[in-house]
PDB file of C-alpha atoms in Angstrom:
ATOM      1  CA  MET A  25      90.316 -33.666 128.520  1.00  0.00           C
ATOM      2  CA  THR A  26      91.528 -30.053 127.898  1.00  0.00           C
ATOM      3  CA  GLU A  27      89.195 -27.113 127.333  1.00  0.00           C
ATOM      4  CA  ASN A  28      90.312 -26.803 123.856  1.00  0.00           C
ATOM      5  CA  SER A  29      89.596 -30.397 123.039  1.00  0.00           C
ATOM      6  CA  LYS A  30      86.092 -29.970 124.488  1.00  0.00           C
ATOM      7  CA  ASN A  31      85.507 -26.759 122.309  1.00  0.00           C
ATOM      8  CA  GLU A  32      86.630 -28.681 119.168  1.00  0.00           C
ATOM      9  CA  GLU A  33      84.441 -31.643 120.042  1.00  0.00           C
ATOM     10  CA  GLY A  34      81.482 -29.334 120.657  1.00  0.00           C
ATOM     11  CA  THR A  35      82.066 -27.544 117.301  1.00  0.00           C
ATOM     12  CA  GLU A  36      82.206 -30.750 115.439  1.00  0.00           C
ATOM     13  CA  LYS A  37      79.030 -31.919 116.886  1.00  0.00           C
ATOM     14  CA  LYS A  38      77.297 -28.540 116.063  1.00  0.00           C
ATOM     15  CA  ASP A  39      78.616 -28.789 112.555  1.00  0.00           C
ATOM     16  CA  GLU A  40      77.141 -32.486 112.166  1.00  0.00           C
ATOM     17  CA  ILE A  41      73.828 -31.293 113.475  1.00  0.00           C
ATOM     18  CA  GLU A  42      73.713 -28.326 111.130  1.00  0.00           C
ATOM     19  CA  GLU A  43      74.672 -30.664 108.163  1.00  0.00           C
ATOM     20  CA  GLU A  44      71.890 -33.171 109.088  1.00  0.00           C
ATOM     21  CA  GLU A  45      69.407 -30.306 109.259  1.00  0.00           C
ATOM     22  CA  GLN A  46      70.602 -28.980 105.895  1.00  0.00           C
ATOM     23  CA  VAL A  47      70.005 -32.408 104.303  1.00  0.00           C
ATOM     24  CA  LYS A  48      66.630 -32.695 105.832  1.00  0.00           C
ATOM     25  CA  GLU A  49      65.746 -29.132 104.615  1.00  0.00           C
ATOM     26  CA  ASP A  50      67.037 -30.128 101.145  1.00  0.00           C
ATOM     27  CA  THR A  51      64.746 -33.213 101.199  1.00  0.00           C
ATOM     28  CA  ASP A  52      61.702 -31.260 102.328  1.00  0.00           C
ATOM     29  CA  VAL A  53      62.266 -28.786  99.505  1.00  0.00           C
ATOM     30  CA  LYS A  54      62.460 -31.640  96.910  1.00  0.00           C
ATOM     31  CA  THR A  55      59.284 -33.096  98.293  1.00  0.00           C
ATOM     32  CA  ASP A  56      57.644 -29.632  98.165  1.00  0.00           C
ATOM     33  CA  ILE A  57      58.544 -29.068  94.557  1.00  0.00           C
ATOM     34  CA  GLU A  58      57.347 -32.468  93.351  1.00  0.00           C
ATOM     35  CA  GLU A  59      55.007 -32.234  90.370  1.00  0.00           C
ATOM     36  CA  PRO A  60      51.394 -31.943  91.532  1.00  0.00           C
ATOM     37  CA  LYS A  61      48.902 -34.444  90.382  1.00  0.00           C
ATOM     38  CA  ALA A  62      46.845 -33.561  87.406  1.00  0.00           C
ATOM     39  CA  LYS A  63      43.753 -31.769  88.119  1.00  0.00           C
ATOM     40  CA  PHE A  64      40.677 -33.923  87.198  1.00  0.00           C
ATOM     41  CA  THR A  65      37.949 -32.029  85.267  1.00  0.00           C
ATOM     42  CA  PHE A  66      35.128 -33.576  83.417  1.00  0.00           C
ATOM     43  CA  LYS A  67      31.928 -32.609  81.567  1.00  0.00           C
ATOM     44  CA  CYS A  68      29.919 -35.159  79.592  1.00  0.00           C
ATOM     45  CA  THR A  69      29.967 -34.117  75.948  1.00  0.00           C
ATOM     46  CA  ARG A  70      27.194 -36.573  75.035  1.00  0.00           C
ATOM     47  CA  SER A  71      29.269 -38.023  72.363  1.00  0.00           C
ATOM     48  CA  ASP A  72      28.871 -41.691  71.312  1.00  0.00           C
ATOM     49  CA  LYS A  73      32.467 -42.688  71.877  1.00  0.00           C
ATOM     50  CA  CYS A  74      31.932 -44.179  75.390  1.00  0.00           C
ATOM     51  CA  CYS A  75      28.553 -45.766  74.701  1.00  0.00           C
ATOM     52  CA  LEU A  76      29.535 -47.431  71.536  1.00  0.00           C
ATOM     53  CA  THR A  77      32.373 -49.381  73.036  1.00  0.00           C
ATOM     54  CA  ARG A  78      31.157 -49.596  76.702  1.00  0.00           C
ATOM     55  CA  GLY A  79      30.667 -53.335  76.830  1.00  0.00           C
ATOM     56  CA  PRO A  80      28.790 -54.881  79.833  1.00  0.00           C
ATOM     57  CA  ILE A  81      27.597 -52.525  82.346  1.00  0.00           C
ATOM     58  CA  PRO A  82      27.385 -53.720  86.121  1.00  0.00           C
ATOM     59  CA  ILE A  83      24.017 -53.250  87.758  1.00  0.00           C
ATOM     60  CA  THR A  84      23.317 -52.654  91.355  1.00  0.00           C
ATOM     61  CA  LEU A  85      20.356 -52.985  93.636  1.00  0.00           C
ATOM     62  CA  TRP A  86      20.120 -49.115  93.545  1.00  0.00           C
ATOM     63  CA  ASP A  87      19.456 -49.441  89.761  1.00  0.00           C
ATOM     64  CA  LEU A  88      16.788 -52.030  90.191  1.00  0.00           C
ATOM     65  CA  GLU A  89      15.155 -50.042  92.937  1.00  0.00           C
ATOM     66  CA  LEU A  90      15.142 -47.030  90.648  1.00  0.00           C
ATOM     67  CA  TRP A  91      13.609 -48.851  87.726  1.00  0.00           C
ATOM     68  CA  ALA A  92      11.026 -50.495  89.916  1.00  0.00           C
ATOM     69  CA  ARG A  93       9.874 -47.068  91.329  1.00  0.00           C
ATOM     70  CA  ASN A  94       9.701 -45.557  87.796  1.00  0.00           C
ATOM     71  CA  GLY A  95       8.006 -48.669  86.298  1.00  0.00           C
ATOM     72  CA  VAL A  96      10.575 -49.286  83.770  1.00  0.00           C
ATOM     73  CA  VAL A  97      12.038 -52.629  84.813  1.00  0.00           C
ATOM     74  CA  ALA A  98      10.515 -54.330  81.755  1.00  0.00           C
ATOM     75  CA  ASN A  99      12.612 -52.193  79.424  1.00  0.00           C
ATOM     76  CA  PHE A 100      15.783 -53.582  80.910  1.00  0.00           C
ATOM     77  CA  LEU A 101      14.963 -57.185  81.511  1.00  0.00           C
ATOM     78  CA  PRO A 102      15.800 -58.418  77.928  1.00  0.00           C
ATOM     79  CA  TYR A 103      19.383 -57.087  78.371  1.00  0.00           C
ATOM     80  CA  LEU A 104      20.101 -58.356  81.852  1.00  0.00           C
ATOM     81  CA  ASP A 105      22.385 -61.236  82.398  1.00  0.00           C
ATOM     82  CA  ILE A 106      24.572 -62.988  85.033  1.00  0.00           C
ATOM     83  CA  TYR A 107      28.283 -62.703  84.309  1.00  0.00           C
ATOM     84  CA  SER A 108      30.544 -65.310  85.984  1.00  0.00           C
ATOM     85  CA  LYS A 109      33.802 -63.580  86.496  1.00  0.00           C
ATOM     86  CA  PRO A 110      37.261 -65.223  86.191  1.00  0.00           C
ATOM     87  CA  ASP A 111      37.801 -64.866  90.029  1.00  0.00           C
ATOM     88  CA  GLY A 112      34.662 -66.934  90.735  1.00  0.00           C
ATOM     89  CA  GLY A 113      32.424 -64.121  91.696  1.00  0.00           C
ATOM     90  CA  ILE A 114      29.264 -63.077  89.704  1.00  0.00           C
ATOM     91  CA  ASP A 115      27.826 -59.819  88.546  1.00  0.00           C
ATOM     92  CA  LEU A 116      24.493 -58.778  87.230  1.00  0.00           C
ATOM     93  CA  VAL A 117      25.190 -56.890  84.013  1.00  0.00           C
ATOM     94  CA  LEU A 118      23.382 -54.998  81.276  1.00  0.00           C
ATOM     95  CA  LYS A 119      24.644 -57.147  78.546  1.00  0.00           C
ATOM     96  CA  PRO A 120      25.225 -55.765  74.845  1.00  0.00           C
ATOM     97  CA  LEU A 121      23.645 -57.565  72.029  1.00  0.00           C
ATOM     98  CA  PRO A 122      25.817 -59.527  69.649  1.00  0.00           C
ATOM     99  CA  PRO A 123      27.216 -57.215  66.805  1.00  0.00           C
ATOM    100  CA  ALA A 124      25.690 -57.623  63.316  1.00  0.00           C
ATOM    101  CA  PRO A 125      28.010 -59.575  60.944  1.00  0.00           C
ATOM    102  CA  LYS A 126      30.485 -57.286  59.132  1.00  0.00           C
ATOM    103  CA  GLU A 127      30.093 -56.720  55.387  1.00  0.00           C
ATOM    104  CA  GLY A 128      30.843 -59.755  53.405  1.00  0.00           C
ATOM    105  CA  GLU A 129      30.358 -62.192  56.299  1.00  0.00           C
ATOM    106  CA  GLU A 130      27.608 -64.561  56.506  1.00  0.00           C
ATOM    107  CA  GLU A 131      25.354 -64.629  59.503  1.00  0.00           C
ATOM    108  CA  LYS A 132      25.804 -67.812  61.515  1.00  0.00           C
ATOM    109  CA  PRO A 133      22.710 -69.771  62.406  1.00  0.00           C
ATOM    110  CA  ARG A 134      21.680 -68.935  65.984  1.00  0.00           C
ATOM    111  CA  ASP A 135      21.414 -71.514  68.655  1.00  0.00           C
ATOM    112  CA  PRO A 136      18.223 -70.806  70.628  1.00  0.00           C
ATOM    113  CA  PHE A 137      19.781 -71.862  73.820  1.00  0.00           C
ATOM    114  CA  GLY A 138      23.236 -70.582  73.085  1.00  0.00           C
ATOM    115  CA  THR A 139      24.618 -67.252  74.339  1.00  0.00           C
ATOM    116  CA  VAL A 140      27.606 -65.169  73.255  1.00  0.00           C
ATOM    117  CA  PRO A 141      30.371 -65.217  75.851  1.00  0.00           C
ATOM    118  CA  ILE A 142      30.657 -61.825  77.568  1.00  0.00           C
ATOM    119  CA  GLU A 143      34.317 -61.750  76.837  1.00  0.00           C
ATOM    120  CA  ASP A 144      33.353 -61.309  73.109  1.00  0.00           C
ATOM    121  CA  LEU A 145      31.329 -58.287  73.930  1.00  0.00           C
ATOM    122  CA  LEU A 146      33.726 -56.156  75.838  1.00  0.00           C
ATOM    123  CA  GLU A 147      33.955 -53.473  73.305  1.00  0.00           C
ATOM    124  CA  VAL A 148      30.330 -53.469  71.957  1.00  0.00           C
ATOM    125  CA  LYS A 149      27.907 -50.639  72.230  1.00  0.00           C
ATOM    126  CA  CYS A 150      25.391 -50.391  75.014  1.00  0.00           C
ATOM    127  CA  PRO A 151      22.018 -52.015  73.880  1.00  0.00           C
ATOM    128  CA  LEU A 152      20.085 -49.028  75.073  1.00  0.00           C
ATOM    129  CA  TYR A 153      22.051 -46.459  73.064  1.00  0.00           C
ATOM    130  CA  ASN A 154      20.548 -45.331  69.837  1.00  0.00           C
ATOM    131  CA  LYS A 155      23.456 -44.864  67.331  1.00  0.00           C
ATOM    132  CA  GLU A 156      21.503 -43.167  64.634  1.00  0.00           C
ATOM    133  CA  LYS A 157      19.993 -40.543  66.974  1.00  0.00           C
ATOM    134  CA  LYS A 158      23.071 -40.374  69.134  1.00  0.00           C
ATOM    135  CA  GLU A 159      21.189 -40.571  72.411  1.00  0.00           C
ATOM    136  CA  CYS A 160      20.766 -42.782  75.376  1.00  0.00           C
ATOM    137  CA  LEU A 161      17.258 -44.219  75.265  1.00  0.00           C
ATOM    138  CA  VAL A 162      17.107 -44.488  79.242  1.00  0.00           C
ATOM    139  CA  TYR A 163      19.151 -41.320  80.269  1.00  0.00           C
ATOM    140  CA  ASP A 164      16.919 -40.529  83.149  1.00  0.00           C
ATOM    141  CA  ASN A 165      17.101 -44.104  84.402  1.00  0.00           C
ATOM    142  CA  ARG A 166      20.632 -44.698  83.482  1.00  0.00           C
ATOM    143  CA  PRO A 167      22.613 -47.066  85.962  1.00  0.00           C
ATOM    144  CA  LEU A 168      24.964 -45.692  88.658  1.00  0.00           C
ATOM    145  CA  SER A 169      27.911 -47.019  86.675  1.00  0.00           C
ATOM    146  CA  CYS A 170      27.048 -44.686  83.709  1.00  0.00           C
ATOM    147  CA  ARG A 171      26.479 -41.621  86.173  1.00  0.00           C
ATOM    148  CA  THR A 172      30.004 -41.987  87.578  1.00  0.00           C
ATOM    149  CA  TYR A 173      31.841 -43.092  84.400  1.00  0.00           C
ATOM    150  CA  PRO A 174      34.760 -42.603  83.736  1.00  0.00           C
ATOM    151  CA  LEU A 175      35.540 -42.143  87.447  1.00  0.00           C
ATOM    152  CA  GLU A 176      35.605 -45.145  89.757  1.00  0.00           C
ATOM    153  CA  PHE A 177      36.417 -45.650  93.479  1.00  0.00           C
ATOM    154  CA  ASP A 178      37.972 -48.771  94.863  1.00  0.00           C
ATOM    155  CA  GLY A 179      37.346 -48.087  98.585  1.00  0.00           C
ATOM    156  CA  LYS A 180      40.601 -45.981  98.866  1.00  0.00           C
ATOM    157  CA  ASN A 181      41.319 -44.220  95.738  1.00  0.00           C
ATOM    158  CA  PHE A 182      39.638 -42.590  92.792  1.00  0.00           C
ATOM    159  CA  THR A 183      40.612 -43.763  89.335  1.00  0.00           C
ATOM    160  CA  VAL A 184      39.894 -42.614  85.786  1.00  0.00           C
ATOM    161  CA  VAL A 185      39.242 -45.932  83.913  1.00  0.00           C
ATOM    162  CA  ASP A 186      38.914 -44.366  80.512  1.00  0.00           C
ATOM    163  CA  VAL A 187      41.500 -41.709  79.910  1.00  0.00           C
ATOM    164  CA  GLU A 188      40.284 -41.281  76.275  1.00  0.00           C
ATOM    165  CA  CYS A 189      36.817 -40.382  77.249  1.00  0.00           C
ATOM    166  CA  PRO A 190      35.962 -37.044  75.440  1.00  0.00           C
ATOM    167  CA  GLY A 191      34.674 -35.344  78.448  1.00  0.00           C
ATOM    168  CA  ILE A 192      38.115 -35.514  80.448  1.00  0.00           C
ATOM    169  CA  GLY A 193      39.667 -32.112  80.509  1.00  0.00           C
ATOM    170  CA  GLU A 194      36.567 -30.268  79.563  1.00  0.00           C
ATOM    171  CA  GLU A 195      36.098 -26.837  81.268  1.00  0.00           C
ATOM    172  CA  GLY A 196      33.046 -25.922  83.439  1.00  0.00           C
ATOM    173  CA  MET A 197      33.412 -28.455  86.216  1.00  0.00           C
ATOM    174  CA  THR A 198      32.563 -26.715  89.544  1.00  0.00           C
ATOM    175  CA  LYS A 199      33.688 -27.903  93.064  1.00  0.00           C
ATOM    176  CA  ASP A 200      30.111 -29.057  93.652  1.00  0.00           C
ATOM    177  CA  ASP A 201      30.080 -30.977  90.427  1.00  0.00           C
ATOM    178  CA  LEU A 202      33.338 -32.728  91.359  1.00  0.00           C
ATOM    179  CA  LYS A 203      32.078 -33.527  94.878  1.00  0.00           C
ATOM    180  CA  GLU A 204      28.765 -34.921  93.311  1.00  0.00           C
ATOM    181  CA  MET A 205      30.749 -37.165  90.994  1.00  0.00           C
ATOM    182  CA  ARG A 206      32.968 -38.444  93.754  1.00  0.00           C
ATOM    183  CA  ASP A 207      30.044 -39.192  95.966  1.00  0.00           C
ATOM    184  CA  ILE A 208      28.342 -41.105  93.135  1.00  0.00           C
ATOM    185  CA  ALA A 209      31.599 -43.004  92.561  1.00  0.00           C
ATOM    186  CA  LYS A 210      31.645 -43.910  96.309  1.00  0.00           C
ATOM    187  CA  GLN A 211      28.050 -44.879  96.185  1.00  0.00           C
ATOM    188  CA  MET A 212      28.742 -47.129  93.189  1.00  0.00           C
ATOM    189  CA  PHE A 213      31.503 -48.971  95.002  1.00  0.00           C
ATOM    190  CA  TYR A 214      29.125 -49.444  97.953  1.00  0.00           C
ATOM    191  CA  GLU A 215      26.206 -50.669  95.978  1.00  0.00           C
ATOM    192  CA  LEU A 216      28.299 -52.897  93.828  1.00  0.00           C
ATOM    193  CA  THR A 217      29.767 -54.517  96.933  1.00  0.00           C
ATOM    194  CA  ARG A 218      26.283 -54.879  98.339  1.00  0.00           C
ATOM    195  CA  MET A 219      25.130 -56.567  95.124  1.00  0.00           C
ATOM    196  CA  ARG A 220      28.288 -58.940  95.056  1.00  0.00           C
ATOM    197  CA  ILE A 221      27.405 -60.077  98.486  1.00  0.00           C
ATOM    198  CA  SER A 222      23.660 -60.536  97.755  1.00  0.00           C
ATOM    199  CA  LEU A 223      23.706 -62.069  94.350  1.00  0.00           C
ATOM    200  CA  PRO A 224      25.455 -65.464  95.002  1.00  0.00           C
ATOM    201  CA  VAL A 225      22.921 -66.029  97.922  1.00  0.00           C
ATOM    202  CA  LEU A 226      19.968 -65.087  95.826  1.00  0.00           C
ATOM    203  CA  SER A 227      21.185 -67.127  92.851  1.00  0.00           C
ATOM    204  CA  GLN A 228      21.696 -70.211  95.101  1.00  0.00           C
ATOM    205  CA  LEU A 229      18.165 -69.900  96.479  1.00  0.00           C
ATOM    206  CA  ILE A 230      16.530 -69.354  93.222  1.00  0.00           C
ATOM    207  CA  SER A 231      18.348 -72.291  91.597  1.00  0.00           C
ATOM    208  CA  GLN A 232      17.275 -74.558  94.445  1.00  0.00           C
ATOM    209  CA  LYS A 233      13.700 -73.457  94.054  1.00  0.00           C
ATOM    210  CA  VAL A 234      13.687 -74.045  90.355  1.00  0.00           C
ATOM    211  CA  MET A 235      15.110 -77.483  90.874  1.00  0.00           C
ATOM    212  CA  MET A 236      12.544 -78.379  93.467  1.00  0.00           C
ATOM    213  CA  ASP A 237       9.741 -77.123  91.202  1.00  0.00           C
ATOM    214  CA  LEU A 238      11.133 -79.222  88.355  1.00  0.00           C
ATOM    215  CA  MET A 239      11.308 -82.315  90.505  1.00  0.00           C
ATOM    216  CA  ARG A 240       7.836 -81.817  91.839  1.00  0.00           C
ATOM    217  CA  GLN A 241       6.437 -81.430  88.362  1.00  0.00           C
ATOM    218  CA  ASN A 242       8.169 -84.619  87.155  1.00  0.00           C
ATOM    219  CA  MET A 243       6.805 -86.469  90.185  1.00  0.00           C
ATOM    220  CA  GLU A 244       3.210 -85.339  89.323  1.00  0.00           C
ATOM    221  CA  ALA A 245       3.526 -86.199  85.704  1.00  0.00           C
ATOM    222  CA  MET A 246       4.857 -89.716  86.690  1.00  0.00           C
ATOM    223  CA  SER A 247       2.010 -90.210  89.090  1.00  0.00           C
ATOM    224  CA  LYS A 248      -0.568 -89.651  86.338  1.00  0.00           C
ATOM    225  CA  MET A 249       1.051 -91.999  83.872  1.00  0.00           C
ATOM    226  CA  SER A 250      -0.431 -95.331  83.199  1.00  0.00           C
ATOM    227  CA  GLU A 251       1.545 -98.640  83.774  1.00  0.00           C
ATOM    228  CA  GLU A 252       1.914 -99.105  80.062  1.00  0.00           C
ATOM    229  CA  ASP A 253       3.367 -95.621  79.598  1.00  0.00           C
ATOM    230  CA  ARG A 254       5.868 -96.086  82.478  1.00  0.00           C
ATOM    231  CA  SER A 255       6.993 -99.315  80.816  1.00  0.00           C
ATOM    232  CA  LYS A 256       7.649 -97.565  77.599  1.00  0.00           C
ATOM    233  CA  LEU A 257       9.497 -94.780  79.309  1.00  0.00           C
ATOM    234  CA  ASP A 258      11.684 -97.327  81.254  1.00  0.00           C
ATOM    235  CA  GLU A 259      12.439 -99.053  77.906  1.00  0.00           C
ATOM    236  CA  ILE A 260      13.511 -95.594  76.395  1.00  0.00           C
ATOM    237  CA  LEU A 261      15.720 -94.793  79.319  1.00  0.00           C
ATOM    238  CA  LYS A 262      17.405 -98.227  79.239  1.00  0.00           C
ATOM    239  CA  LYS A 263      18.300 -97.827  75.624  1.00  0.00           C
ATOM    240  CA  GLU A 264      19.764 -94.391  76.192  1.00  0.00           C
ATOM    241  CA  GLN A 265      22.011 -95.859  78.916  1.00  0.00           C
ATOM    242  CA  GLU A 266      23.223 -98.780  76.744  1.00  0.00           C
ATOM    243  CA  PRO A 267      26.767 -98.381  75.508  1.00  0.00           C
ATOM    244  CA  GLN A 268      26.785 -97.276  71.834  1.00  0.00           C
ATOM    245  CA  PRO A 269      28.866 -99.268  69.170  1.00  0.00           C
ATOM    246  CA  GLU A 270      32.068 -97.601  68.079  1.00  0.00           C
TER     247      GLU A 270
END
């Protein structure tokens, strides 16, 4: 190979390297000038928008411990319920009361053992929010979920779950405020995970205990019945088991 050929080959390689570096530089510039993510700022305006359409609020062990320490568990008990989720899991929630019938609608007779499906209460106001006074009745004891709303943490990322919340974009949030809100969102994720692990186990144990107590009570009641009463009860049970005429 001649000296000129070597020089030409070296020049071509140099040009290729410079071209590759230029492409990389252009790519880096494009990456650098990408639009930055919108800065999250939030300050609760204490308006009623969020609380009027909040729906069921997940409750954690942290909330229960707080209420127990402050002696206010009884205030929350009427509104606590177990929600069976579509994925098979269960949550303890603060369940809204069924909304009053709209003007012109007749109120349906209530089944004393019936319940309104939670799916029908997804946009109903929190039961502990006073609409007339526009205030939370349990603000100092509000659940973790309310303290971090509308910011949530899923174990990896933070997400704004309600972009229409009036407090989003409000000025006045300091770095410390943002850090505190993020810390609460992380704590909510941890506490909710802890609750979702504990609740199915506790629910199973309690159900077994209730069933055992009922069986024991039935056996005690049967042992105190006379032979005549037992015969009557057997007759009643046999009639109930007989096929009914069509």
